[in-house]
């Protein structure tokens, strides 16, 4: 009996020690992985974070996306240089849509040179309500009124040179293409659609000015951002249409009680176009970067203006260190209009309310996985993406 107890005790002790050993081994492996990752971060080496999951937006409905985010630093010695990043996402939806998006933000020559981009491709069943607030709000969405098939791509980039601390100037370049097919009779009767659908390609460029004092541009805790763009599209250099666009974008970030990761951020942005503006290049509210929750493309006109205020809250661990998780909440509003139309026309446009909440998970240093639920007037959207909306 004593011998049996001894054997059982030996087995229990051995099993317990084995569990502790495995736990220590797992902890050691985890610590080693974290150490290696930190070494890669400090040395500026390439980091890749894959992502896959579902999403829902009013225009695409249920989607399944896959992509990731790449980041690196273009200097081994300058530890203050921001890490360049390149989030990308491919998705298919239950409507039959296929989309691709790539958004590089890169810093070169010790931040004396910045090259950024925003590249989109979409082939999808879509809806077109027409131009202006009244058509967007009052036109019934259905397969017999607003449905058509849209092919769209946009290649947008800017090349910016530092002229003094926090001040950059350079060239904005935009090439885009929008063409519809399988449209309804109501869409064919739309003046803008019938005029420009067979003139789908637009190419423009122009000067750009930026003041940027943000601590980390892709996820700022503090600082200010001011962007001004004037772009000119002309048949003289290959565009199918002659028009101009002007963009003003102001953003401010203020840390709450000097706590890193707890930030109040706000944005005011306007986009104003003039001339032969095709329906695909009208200013549109409802993108994943502005009034989240609205159908992208429903509210479109030559010009828009919107504002957003967002509180970003990063959780703190019990040991007092920041966690990788956080929450956001925002409120905002926007409207569309046309400077070249009458006052009566513009008075018909109403302000669109917008608010929502989101979850953030830091997958790389100061780079978040973004999950947002946005609510607007009679509409809701669910967004699954990288980095902040602004």
mmCIF file of N, CA, C and O in Angstrom, residues 52-144:
data_model
loop_
_atom_site.group_PDB
_atom_site.id
_atom_site.type_symbol
_atom_site.label_atom_id
_atom_site.label_comp_id
_atom_site.label_asym_id
_atom_site.label_seq_id
_atom_site.Cartn_x
_atom_site.Cartn_y
_atom_site.Cartn_z
ATOM 1 N N UNK A 52 -8.345 38.240 -42.211
ATOM 2 C CA UNK A 52 -9.469 37.710 -42.973
ATOM 3 C C UNK A 52 -10.702 37.753 -42.088
ATOM 4 O O UNK A 52 -10.620 37.533 -40.875
ATOM 5 N N UNK A 53 -11.843 38.069 -42.689
ATOM 6 C CA UNK A 53 -13.055 38.120 -41.889
ATOM 7 C C UNK A 53 -14.220 38.693 -42.659
ATOM 8 O O UNK A 53 -14.080 39.170 -43.789
ATOM 9 N N UNK A 54 -15.412 38.667 -42.050
ATOM 10 C CA UNK A 54 -16.622 39.173 -42.698
ATOM 11 C C UNK A 54 -16.806 40.656 -42.463
ATOM 12 O O UNK A 54 -16.208 41.256 -41.574
ATOM 13 N N UNK A 55 -17.643 41.262 -43.258
ATOM 14 C CA UNK A 55 -18.025 42.654 -43.089
ATOM 15 C C UNK A 55 -19.388 42.884 -43.717
ATOM 16 O O UNK A 55 -19.947 42.004 -44.383
ATOM 17 N N UNK A 56 -19.922 44.071 -43.498
ATOM 18 C CA UNK A 56 -21.210 44.420 -44.100
ATOM 19 C C UNK A 56 -21.245 45.924 -44.340
ATOM 20 O O UNK A 56 -20.976 46.705 -43.427
ATOM 21 N N UNK A 57 -21.522 46.335 -45.566
ATOM 22 C CA UNK A 57 -21.746 47.741 -45.874
ATOM 23 C C UNK A 57 -23.049 47.843 -46.661
ATOM 24 O O UNK A 57 -23.469 46.868 -47.310
ATOM 25 N N UNK A 58 -23.701 48.997 -46.634
ATOM 26 C CA UNK A 58 -24.989 49.118 -47.326
ATOM 27 C C UNK A 58 -24.912 48.818 -48.820
ATOM 28 O O UNK A 58 -25.861 48.271 -49.390
ATOM 29 N N UNK A 59 -23.788 49.187 -49.472
ATOM 30 C CA UNK A 59 -23.703 48.979 -50.915
ATOM 31 C C UNK A 59 -23.241 47.579 -51.308
ATOM 32 O O UNK A 59 -23.626 47.055 -52.347
ATOM 33 N N UNK A 60 -22.401 46.943 -50.480
ATOM 34 C CA UNK A 60 -21.879 45.617 -50.809
ATOM 35 C C UNK A 60 -22.631 44.500 -50.098
ATOM 36 O O UNK A 60 -22.530 43.340 -50.489
ATOM 37 N N UNK A 61 -23.349 44.841 -49.043
ATOM 38 C CA UNK A 61 -24.020 43.891 -48.160
ATOM 39 C C UNK A 61 -22.980 42.982 -47.500
ATOM 40 O O UNK A 61 -21.891 43.438 -47.147
ATOM 41 N N UNK A 62 -23.254 41.705 -47.339
ATOM 42 C CA UNK A 62 -22.334 40.820 -46.629
ATOM 43 C C UNK A 62 -21.102 40.535 -47.482
ATOM 44 O O UNK A 62 -21.215 40.138 -48.637
ATOM 45 N N UNK A 63 -19.919 40.759 -46.909
ATOM 46 C CA UNK A 63 -18.668 40.545 -47.637
ATOM 47 C C UNK A 63 -17.754 39.611 -46.861
ATOM 48 O O UNK A 63 -17.832 39.499 -45.636
ATOM 49 N N UNK A 64 -16.864 38.973 -47.586
ATOM 50 C CA UNK A 64 -15.786 38.182 -46.993
ATOM 51 C C UNK A 64 -14.483 38.721 -47.561
ATOM 52 O O UNK A 64 -14.265 38.703 -48.771
ATOM 53 N N UNK A 65 -13.644 39.238 -46.679
ATOM 54 C CA UNK A 65 -12.424 39.881 -47.128
ATOM 55 C C UNK A 65 -11.175 39.200 -46.605
ATOM 56 O O UNK A 65 -11.195 38.530 -45.571
ATOM 57 N N UNK A 66 -10.087 39.369 -47.329
ATOM 58 C CA UNK A 66 -8.780 38.866 -46.912
ATOM 59 C C UNK A 66 -7.731 39.880 -47.342
ATOM 60 O O UNK A 66 -7.820 40.461 -48.428
ATOM 61 N N UNK A 67 -6.757 40.085 -46.487
ATOM 62 C CA UNK A 67 -5.706 41.042 -46.807
ATOM 63 C C UNK A 67 -4.688 41.085 -45.699
ATOM 64 O O UNK A 67 -4.383 40.068 -45.071
ATOM 65 N N UNK A 68 -4.190 42.277 -45.426
ATOM 66 C CA UNK A 68 -3.186 42.398 -44.381
ATOM 67 C C UNK A 68 -2.603 43.791 -44.367
ATOM 68 O O UNK A 68 -3.050 44.690 -45.091
ATOM 69 N N UNK A 69 -1.598 43.960 -43.542
ATOM 70 C CA UNK A 69 -0.887 45.227 -43.482
ATOM 71 C C UNK A 69 0.607 44.951 -43.421
ATOM 72 O O UNK A 69 1.056 44.076 -42.677
ATOM 73 N N UNK A 70 1.359 45.648 -44.253
ATOM 74 C CA UNK A 70 2.814 45.586 -44.260
ATOM 75 C C UNK A 70 3.340 46.891 -43.693
ATOM 76 O O UNK A 70 2.797 47.964 -43.979
ATOM 77 N N UNK A 71 4.397 46.809 -42.897
ATOM 78 C CA UNK A 71 5.039 48.037 -42.414
ATOM 79 C C UNK A 71 6.544 47.828 -42.332
ATOM 80 O O UNK A 71 7.024 46.712 -42.147
ATOM 81 N N UNK A 72 7.266 48.929 -42.473
ATOM 82 C CA UNK A 72 8.721 48.897 -42.425
ATOM 83 C C UNK A 72 9.223 50.323 -42.195
ATOM 84 O O UNK A 72 8.469 51.285 -42.334
ATOM 85 N N UNK A 73 10.479 50.477 -41.856
ATOM 86 C CA UNK A 73 11.081 51.795 -41.707
ATOM 87 C C UNK A 73 12.213 51.932 -42.704
ATOM 88 O O UNK A 73 13.090 51.057 -42.789
ATOM 89 N N UNK A 74 12.193 53.026 -43.444
ATOM 90 C CA UNK A 74 13.189 53.243 -44.508
ATOM 91 C C UNK A 74 14.488 53.836 -43.989
ATOM 92 O O UNK A 74 15.127 54.648 -44.659
ATOM 93 N N UNK A 75 14.884 53.462 -42.775
ATOM 94 C CA UNK A 75 16.175 53.852 -42.213
ATOM 95 C C UNK A 75 16.489 52.929 -41.048
ATOM 96 O O UNK A 75 15.633 52.685 -40.196
ATOM 97 N N UNK A 76 17.683 52.417 -41.010
ATOM 98 C CA UNK A 76 18.086 51.569 -39.892
ATOM 99 C C UNK A 76 18.583 52.379 -38.706
ATOM 100 O O UNK A 76 18.633 51.886 -37.583
ATOM 101 N N UNK A 77 18.940 53.637 -38.952
ATOM 102 C CA UNK A 77 19.549 54.449 -37.889
ATOM 103 C C UNK A 77 18.606 55.509 -37.320
ATOM 104 O O UNK A 77 18.700 55.853 -36.155
ATOM 105 N N UNK A 78 17.698 56.015 -38.132
ATOM 106 C CA UNK A 78 16.790 57.075 -37.680
ATOM 107 C C UNK A 78 15.562 56.452 -37.018
ATOM 108 O O UNK A 78 14.567 56.135 -37.668
ATOM 109 N N UNK A 79 15.615 56.292 -35.700
ATOM 110 C CA UNK A 79 14.528 55.653 -34.972
ATOM 111 C C UNK A 79 13.298 56.542 -34.880
ATOM 112 O O UNK A 79 12.208 56.061 -34.541
ATOM 113 N N UNK A 80 13.424 57.844 -35.172
ATOM 114 C CA UNK A 80 12.288 58.753 -35.130
ATOM 115 C C UNK A 80 11.491 58.783 -36.435
ATOM 116 O O UNK A 80 10.413 59.378 -36.485
ATOM 117 N N UNK A 81 12.026 58.157 -37.473
ATOM 118 C CA UNK A 81 11.324 58.119 -38.744
ATOM 119 C C UNK A 81 10.089 57.226 -38.619
ATOM 120 O O UNK A 81 10.198 56.080 -38.175
ATOM 121 N N UNK A 82 8.893 57.710 -38.991
ATOM 122 C CA UNK A 82 7.700 56.854 -38.911
ATOM 123 C C UNK A 82 7.854 55.619 -39.785
ATOM 124 O O UNK A 82 8.512 55.651 -40.832
ATOM 125 N N UNK A 83 7.220 54.535 -39.367
ATOM 126 C CA UNK A 83 7.217 53.326 -40.185
ATOM 127 C C UNK A 83 6.274 53.525 -41.370
ATOM 128 O O UNK A 83 5.142 53.978 -41.214
ATOM 129 N N UNK A 84 6.761 53.211 -42.553
ATOM 130 C CA UNK A 84 5.892 53.184 -43.720
ATOM 131 C C UNK A 84 4.924 52.013 -43.586
ATOM 132 O O UNK A 84 5.242 50.998 -42.957
ATOM 133 N N UNK A 85 3.756 52.153 -44.168
ATOM 134 C CA UNK A 85 2.753 51.086 -44.056
ATOM 135 C C UNK A 85 2.014 50.926 -45.373
ATOM 136 O O UNK A 85 1.933 51.867 -46.189
ATOM 137 N N UNK A 86 1.468 49.718 -45.581
ATOM 138 C CA UNK A 86 0.725 49.435 -46.793
ATOM 139 C C UNK A 86 -0.390 48.427 -46.482
ATOM 140 O O UNK A 86 -0.234 47.231 -46.681
ATOM 141 N N UNK A 87 -1.536 48.902 -45.990
ATOM 142 C CA UNK A 87 -2.668 47.995 -45.823
ATOM 143 C C UNK A 87 -3.294 47.661 -47.176
ATOM 144 O O UNK A 87 -3.338 48.501 -48.077
ATOM 145 N N UNK A 88 -3.772 46.431 -47.307
ATOM 146 C CA UNK A 88 -4.441 46.025 -48.545
ATOM 147 C C UNK A 88 -5.571 45.065 -48.194
ATOM 148 O O UNK A 88 -5.529 44.367 -47.175
ATOM 149 N N UNK A 89 -6.606 45.053 -49.031
ATOM 150 C CA UNK A 89 -7.761 44.220 -48.767
ATOM 151 C C UNK A 89 -8.426 43.815 -50.072
ATOM 152 O O UNK A 89 -8.642 44.648 -50.955
ATOM 153 N N UNK A 90 -8.746 42.533 -50.186
ATOM 154 C CA UNK A 90 -9.541 42.007 -51.287
ATOM 155 C C UNK A 90 -10.820 41.438 -50.695
ATOM 156 O O UNK A 90 -10.795 40.847 -49.616
ATOM 157 N N UNK A 91 -11.944 41.595 -51.405
ATOM 158 C CA UNK A 91 -13.200 41.113 -50.850
ATOM 159 C C UNK A 91 -14.155 40.696 -51.955
ATOM 160 O O UNK A 91 -14.106 41.224 -53.079
ATOM 161 N N UNK A 92 -15.008 39.738 -51.624
ATOM 162 C CA UNK A 92 -16.135 39.359 -52.476
ATOM 163 C C UNK A 92 -17.385 39.486 -51.624
ATOM 164 O O UNK A 92 -17.335 39.361 -50.396
ATOM 165 N N UNK A 93 -18.511 39.758 -52.275
ATOM 166 C CA UNK A 93 -19.735 39.981 -51.513
ATOM 167 C C UNK A 93 -20.866 39.113 -52.035
ATOM 168 O O UNK A 93 -20.789 38.530 -53.127
ATOM 169 N N UNK A 94 -21.931 39.059 -51.247
ATOM 170 C CA UNK A 94 -23.097 38.260 -51.626
ATOM 171 C C UNK A 94 -23.830 38.862 -52.823
ATOM 172 O O UNK A 94 -24.658 38.183 -53.437
ATOM 173 N N UNK A 95 -23.540 40.116 -53.176
ATOM 174 C CA UNK A 95 -24.155 40.719 -54.362
ATOM 175 C C UNK A 95 -23.424 40.336 -55.647
ATOM 176 O O UNK A 95 -23.890 40.649 -56.739
ATOM 177 N N UNK A 96 -22.248 39.695 -55.504
ATOM 178 C CA UNK A 96 -21.433 39.376 -56.666
ATOM 179 C C UNK A 96 -20.335 40.382 -56.921
ATOM 180 O O UNK A 96 -19.655 40.313 -57.956
ATOM 181 N N UNK A 97 -20.110 41.304 -55.997
ATOM 182 C CA UNK A 97 -19.080 42.323 -56.156
ATOM 183 C C UNK A 97 -17.704 41.760 -55.848
ATOM 184 O O UNK A 97 -17.546 40.863 -55.012
ATOM 185 N N UNK A 98 -16.702 42.317 -56.515
ATOM 186 C CA UNK A 98 -15.301 42.035 -56.222
ATOM 187 C C UNK A 98 -14.591 43.370 -56.052
ATOM 188 O O UNK A 98 -14.726 44.260 -56.908
ATOM 189 N N UNK A 99 -13.833 43.521 -54.961
ATOM 190 C CA UNK A 99 -13.162 44.786 -54.683
ATOM 191 C C UNK A 99 -11.722 44.538 -54.257
ATOM 192 O O UNK A 99 -11.391 43.479 -53.724
ATOM 193 N N UNK A 100 -10.891 45.555 -54.498
ATOM 194 C CA UNK A 100 -9.499 45.533 -54.051
ATOM 195 C C UNK A 100 -9.098 46.949 -53.678
ATOM 196 O O UNK A 100 -9.439 47.910 -54.379
ATOM 197 N N UNK A 101 -8.375 47.088 -52.564
ATOM 198 C CA UNK A 101 -7.920 48.395 -52.111
ATOM 199 C C UNK A 101 -6.512 48.284 -51.552
ATOM 200 O O UNK A 101 -6.195 47.344 -50.827
ATOM 201 N N UNK A 102 -5.655 49.235 -51.924
ATOM 202 C CA UNK A 102 -4.271 49.299 -51.457
ATOM 203 C C UNK A 102 -3.976 50.747 -51.099
ATOM 204 O O UNK A 102 -4.208 51.646 -51.912
ATOM 205 N N UNK A 103 -3.468 50.991 -49.851
ATOM 206 C CA UNK A 103 -3.279 52.371 -49.392
ATOM 207 C C UNK A 103 -1.879 52.553 -48.787
ATOM 208 O O UNK A 103 -1.715 52.567 -47.566
ATOM 209 N N UNK A 104 -0.853 52.705 -49.618
ATOM 210 C CA UNK A 104 0.499 52.905 -49.081
ATOM 211 C C UNK A 104 0.713 54.304 -48.516
ATOM 212 O O UNK A 104 0.248 55.301 -49.078
ATOM 213 N N UNK A 105 1.400 54.375 -47.382
ATOM 214 C CA UNK A 105 1.851 55.628 -46.776
ATOM 215 C C UNK A 105 3.330 55.456 -46.484
ATOM 216 O O UNK A 105 3.698 54.674 -45.606
ATOM 217 N N UNK A 106 4.198 56.155 -47.206
ATOM 218 C CA UNK A 106 5.629 55.867 -47.114
ATOM 219 C C UNK A 106 6.438 57.130 -46.843
ATOM 220 O O UNK A 106 6.092 58.228 -47.299
ATOM 221 N N UNK A 107 7.554 56.938 -46.106
ATOM 222 C CA UNK A 107 8.437 58.041 -45.692
ATOM 223 C C UNK A 107 9.859 57.702 -46.135
ATOM 224 O O UNK A 107 10.380 56.628 -45.829
ATOM 225 N N UNK A 108 10.517 58.650 -46.830
ATOM 226 C CA UNK A 108 11.823 58.415 -47.422
ATOM 227 C C UNK A 108 12.768 59.551 -47.060
ATOM 228 O O UNK A 108 12.342 60.663 -46.759
ATOM 229 N N UNK A 109 14.067 59.241 -47.161
ATOM 230 C CA UNK A 109 15.116 60.255 -46.985
ATOM 231 C C UNK A 109 14.911 61.041 -45.693
ATOM 232 O O UNK A 109 14.868 62.269 -45.692
ATOM 233 N N UNK A 110 14.746 60.293 -44.578
ATOM 234 C CA UNK A 110 14.577 60.912 -43.251
ATOM 235 C C UNK A 110 13.375 61.858 -43.215
ATOM 236 O O UNK A 110 13.418 62.928 -42.612
ATOM 237 N N UNK A 111 12.300 61.443 -43.890
ATOM 238 C CA UNK A 111 11.024 62.161 -43.959
ATOM 239 C C UNK A 111 11.121 63.459 -44.738
ATOM 240 O O UNK A 111 10.272 64.346 -44.601
ATOM 241 N N UNK A 112 12.139 63.579 -45.581
ATOM 242 C CA UNK A 112 12.211 64.719 -46.496
ATOM 243 C C UNK A 112 11.304 64.487 -47.720
ATOM 244 O O UNK A 112 10.989 65.420 -48.447
ATOM 245 N N UNK A 113 10.930 63.229 -47.926
ATOM 246 C CA UNK A 113 10.095 62.852 -49.061
ATOM 247 C C UNK A 113 9.005 61.895 -48.587
ATOM 248 O O UNK A 113 9.283 60.928 -47.877
ATOM 249 N N UNK A 114 7.767 62.172 -48.976
ATOM 250 C CA UNK A 114 6.640 61.297 -48.681
ATOM 251 C C UNK A 114 5.938 60.923 -49.987
ATOM 252 O O UNK A 114 5.675 61.787 -50.821
ATOM 253 N N UNK A 115 5.651 59.643 -50.142
ATOM 254 C CA UNK A 115 4.903 59.155 -51.304
ATOM 255 C C UNK A 115 3.733 58.328 -50.767
ATOM 256 O O UNK A 115 3.942 57.313 -50.095
ATOM 257 N N UNK A 116 2.519 58.766 -51.058
ATOM 258 C CA UNK A 116 1.326 58.097 -50.568
ATOM 259 C C UNK A 116 0.439 57.694 -51.730
ATOM 260 O O UNK A 116 0.578 58.211 -52.846
ATOM 261 N N UNK A 117 -0.495 56.811 -51.476
ATOM 262 C CA UNK A 117 -1.390 56.380 -52.535
ATOM 263 C C UNK A 117 -2.704 55.850 -51.991
ATOM 264 O O UNK A 117 -2.825 55.529 -50.800
ATOM 265 N N UNK A 118 -3.684 55.780 -52.876
ATOM 266 C CA UNK A 118 -4.978 55.197 -52.550
ATOM 267 C C UNK A 118 -5.500 54.559 -53.835
ATOM 268 O O UNK A 118 -5.971 55.253 -54.735
ATOM 269 N N UNK A 119 -5.392 53.241 -53.927
ATOM 270 C CA UNK A 119 -5.711 52.535 -55.167
ATOM 271 C C UNK A 119 -6.942 51.654 -54.934
ATOM 272 O O UNK A 119 -6.970 50.851 -53.997
ATOM 273 N N UNK A 120 -7.940 51.784 -55.813
ATOM 274 C CA UNK A 120 -9.189 51.039 -55.706
ATOM 275 C C UNK A 120 -9.519 50.353 -57.027
ATOM 276 O O UNK A 120 -9.259 50.892 -58.099
ATOM 277 N N UNK A 121 -10.142 49.183 -56.912
ATOM 278 C CA UNK A 121 -10.750 48.530 -58.069
ATOM 279 C C UNK A 121 -12.038 47.870 -57.602
ATOM 280 O O UNK A 121 -12.055 47.165 -56.577
ATOM 281 N N UNK A 122 -13.128 48.114 -58.326
ATOM 282 C CA UNK A 122 -14.412 47.503 -57.999
ATOM 283 C C UNK A 122 -15.124 47.089 -59.281
ATOM 284 O O UNK A 122 -15.170 47.858 -60.241
ATOM 285 N N UNK A 123 -15.656 45.888 -59.287
ATOM 286 C CA UNK A 123 -16.591 45.468 -60.325
ATOM 287 C C UNK A 123 -17.791 44.897 -59.590
ATOM 288 O O UNK A 123 -17.658 43.917 -58.843
ATOM 289 N N UNK A 124 -18.969 45.495 -59.759
ATOM 290 C CA UNK A 124 -20.047 45.182 -58.816
ATOM 291 C C UNK A 124 -21.424 45.609 -59.339
ATOM 292 O O UNK A 124 -21.563 46.601 -60.053
ATOM 293 N N UNK A 125 -22.465 44.848 -58.974
ATOM 294 C CA UNK A 125 -23.827 45.378 -59.096
ATOM 295 C C UNK A 125 -23.973 46.547 -58.132
ATOM 296 O O UNK A 125 -23.541 46.455 -56.986
ATOM 297 N N UNK A 126 -24.551 47.648 -58.588
ATOM 298 C CA UNK A 126 -24.611 48.847 -57.764
ATOM 299 C C UNK A 126 -25.944 49.548 -58.007
ATOM 300 O O UNK A 126 -26.787 49.075 -58.784
ATOM 301 N N UNK A 127 -26.102 50.694 -57.332
ATOM 302 C CA UNK A 127 -27.304 51.503 -57.505
ATOM 303 C C UNK A 127 -26.902 52.949 -57.754
ATOM 304 O O UNK A 127 -25.928 53.438 -57.194
ATOM 305 N N UNK A 128 -27.688 53.605 -58.610
ATOM 306 C CA UNK A 128 -27.446 55.006 -58.940
ATOM 307 C C UNK A 128 -28.771 55.754 -58.809
ATOM 308 O O UNK A 128 -29.745 55.450 -59.507
ATOM 309 N N UNK A 129 -28.789 56.734 -57.900
ATOM 310 C CA UNK A 129 -30.011 57.487 -57.619
ATOM 311 C C UNK A 129 -30.098 58.778 -58.427
ATOM 312 O O UNK A 129 -31.170 59.379 -58.504
ATOM 313 N N UNK A 130 -28.969 59.235 -58.940
ATOM 314 C CA UNK A 130 -28.934 60.520 -59.623
ATOM 315 C C UNK A 130 -28.083 61.509 -58.850
ATOM 316 O O UNK A 130 -27.407 61.165 -57.883
ATOM 317 N N UNK A 131 -28.134 62.773 -59.274
ATOM 318 C CA UNK A 131 -27.306 63.831 -58.690
ATOM 319 C C UNK A 131 -28.170 64.704 -57.777
ATOM 320 O O UNK A 131 -29.274 65.112 -58.143
ATOM 321 N N UNK A 132 -27.646 64.990 -56.580
ATOM 322 C CA UNK A 132 -28.332 65.894 -55.675
ATOM 323 C C UNK A 132 -29.034 65.183 -54.533
ATOM 324 O O UNK A 132 -29.374 63.994 -54.622
ATOM 325 N N UNK A 133 -29.276 65.949 -53.480
ATOM 326 C CA UNK A 133 -29.870 65.378 -52.267
ATOM 327 C C UNK A 133 -31.278 64.845 -52.510
ATOM 328 O O UNK A 133 -31.625 63.745 -52.051
ATOM 329 N N UNK A 134 -32.115 65.603 -53.216
ATOM 330 C CA UNK A 134 -33.508 65.206 -53.377
ATOM 331 C C UNK A 134 -33.646 63.876 -54.113
ATOM 332 O O UNK A 134 -34.439 63.020 -53.730
ATOM 333 N N UNK A 135 -32.869 63.679 -55.169
ATOM 334 C CA UNK A 135 -32.927 62.405 -55.894
ATOM 335 C C UNK A 135 -32.432 61.265 -55.018
ATOM 336 O O UNK A 135 -32.990 60.165 -55.034
ATOM 337 N N UNK A 136 -31.365 61.518 -54.239
ATOM 338 C CA UNK A 136 -30.819 60.471 -53.370
ATOM 339 C C UNK A 136 -31.827 60.049 -52.309
ATOM 340 O O UNK A 136 -31.961 58.859 -52.001
ATOM 341 N N UNK A 137 -32.533 61.010 -51.757
ATOM 342 C CA UNK A 137 -33.434 60.717 -50.643
ATOM 343 C C UNK A 137 -34.789 60.180 -51.098
ATOM 344 O O UNK A 137 -35.370 59.296 -50.456
ATOM 345 N N UNK A 138 -35.295 60.693 -52.225
ATOM 346 C CA UNK A 138 -36.673 60.366 -52.613
ATOM 347 C C UNK A 138 -36.790 59.254 -53.651
ATOM 348 O O UNK A 138 -37.860 58.639 -53.781
ATOM 349 N N UNK A 139 -35.734 58.955 -54.392
ATOM 350 C CA UNK A 139 -35.821 57.906 -55.412
ATOM 351 C C UNK A 139 -35.848 56.537 -54.754
ATOM 352 O O UNK A 139 -34.987 56.201 -53.933
ATOM 353 N N UNK A 140 -36.821 55.724 -55.113
ATOM 354 C CA UNK A 140 -36.966 54.392 -54.555
ATOM 355 C C UNK A 140 -35.859 53.471 -55.070
ATOM 356 O O UNK A 140 -35.647 53.381 -56.288
ATOM 357 N N UNK A 141 -35.149 52.816 -54.155
ATOM 358 C CA UNK A 141 -34.129 51.863 -54.560
ATOM 359 C C UNK A 141 -34.774 50.529 -54.912
ATOM 360 O O UNK A 141 -35.471 49.931 -54.093
ATOM 361 N N UNK A 142 -34.563 50.074 -56.140
ATOM 362 C CA UNK A 142 -35.084 48.769 -56.558
ATOM 363 C C UNK A 142 -34.352 48.332 -57.819
ATOM 364 O O UNK A 142 -33.654 49.126 -58.461
ATOM 365 N N UNK A 143 -34.544 47.078 -58.184
ATOM 366 C CA UNK A 143 -33.899 46.555 -59.387
ATOM 367 C C UNK A 143 -34.426 47.227 -60.646
ATOM 368 O O UNK A 143 -33.735 47.247 -61.677
ATOM 369 N N UNK A 144 -35.629 47.782 -60.588
ATOM 370 C CA UNK A 144 -36.229 48.392 -61.775
ATOM 371 C C UNK A 144 -36.025 49.906 -61.841
ATOM 372 O O UNK A 144 -36.393 50.528 -62.844
#
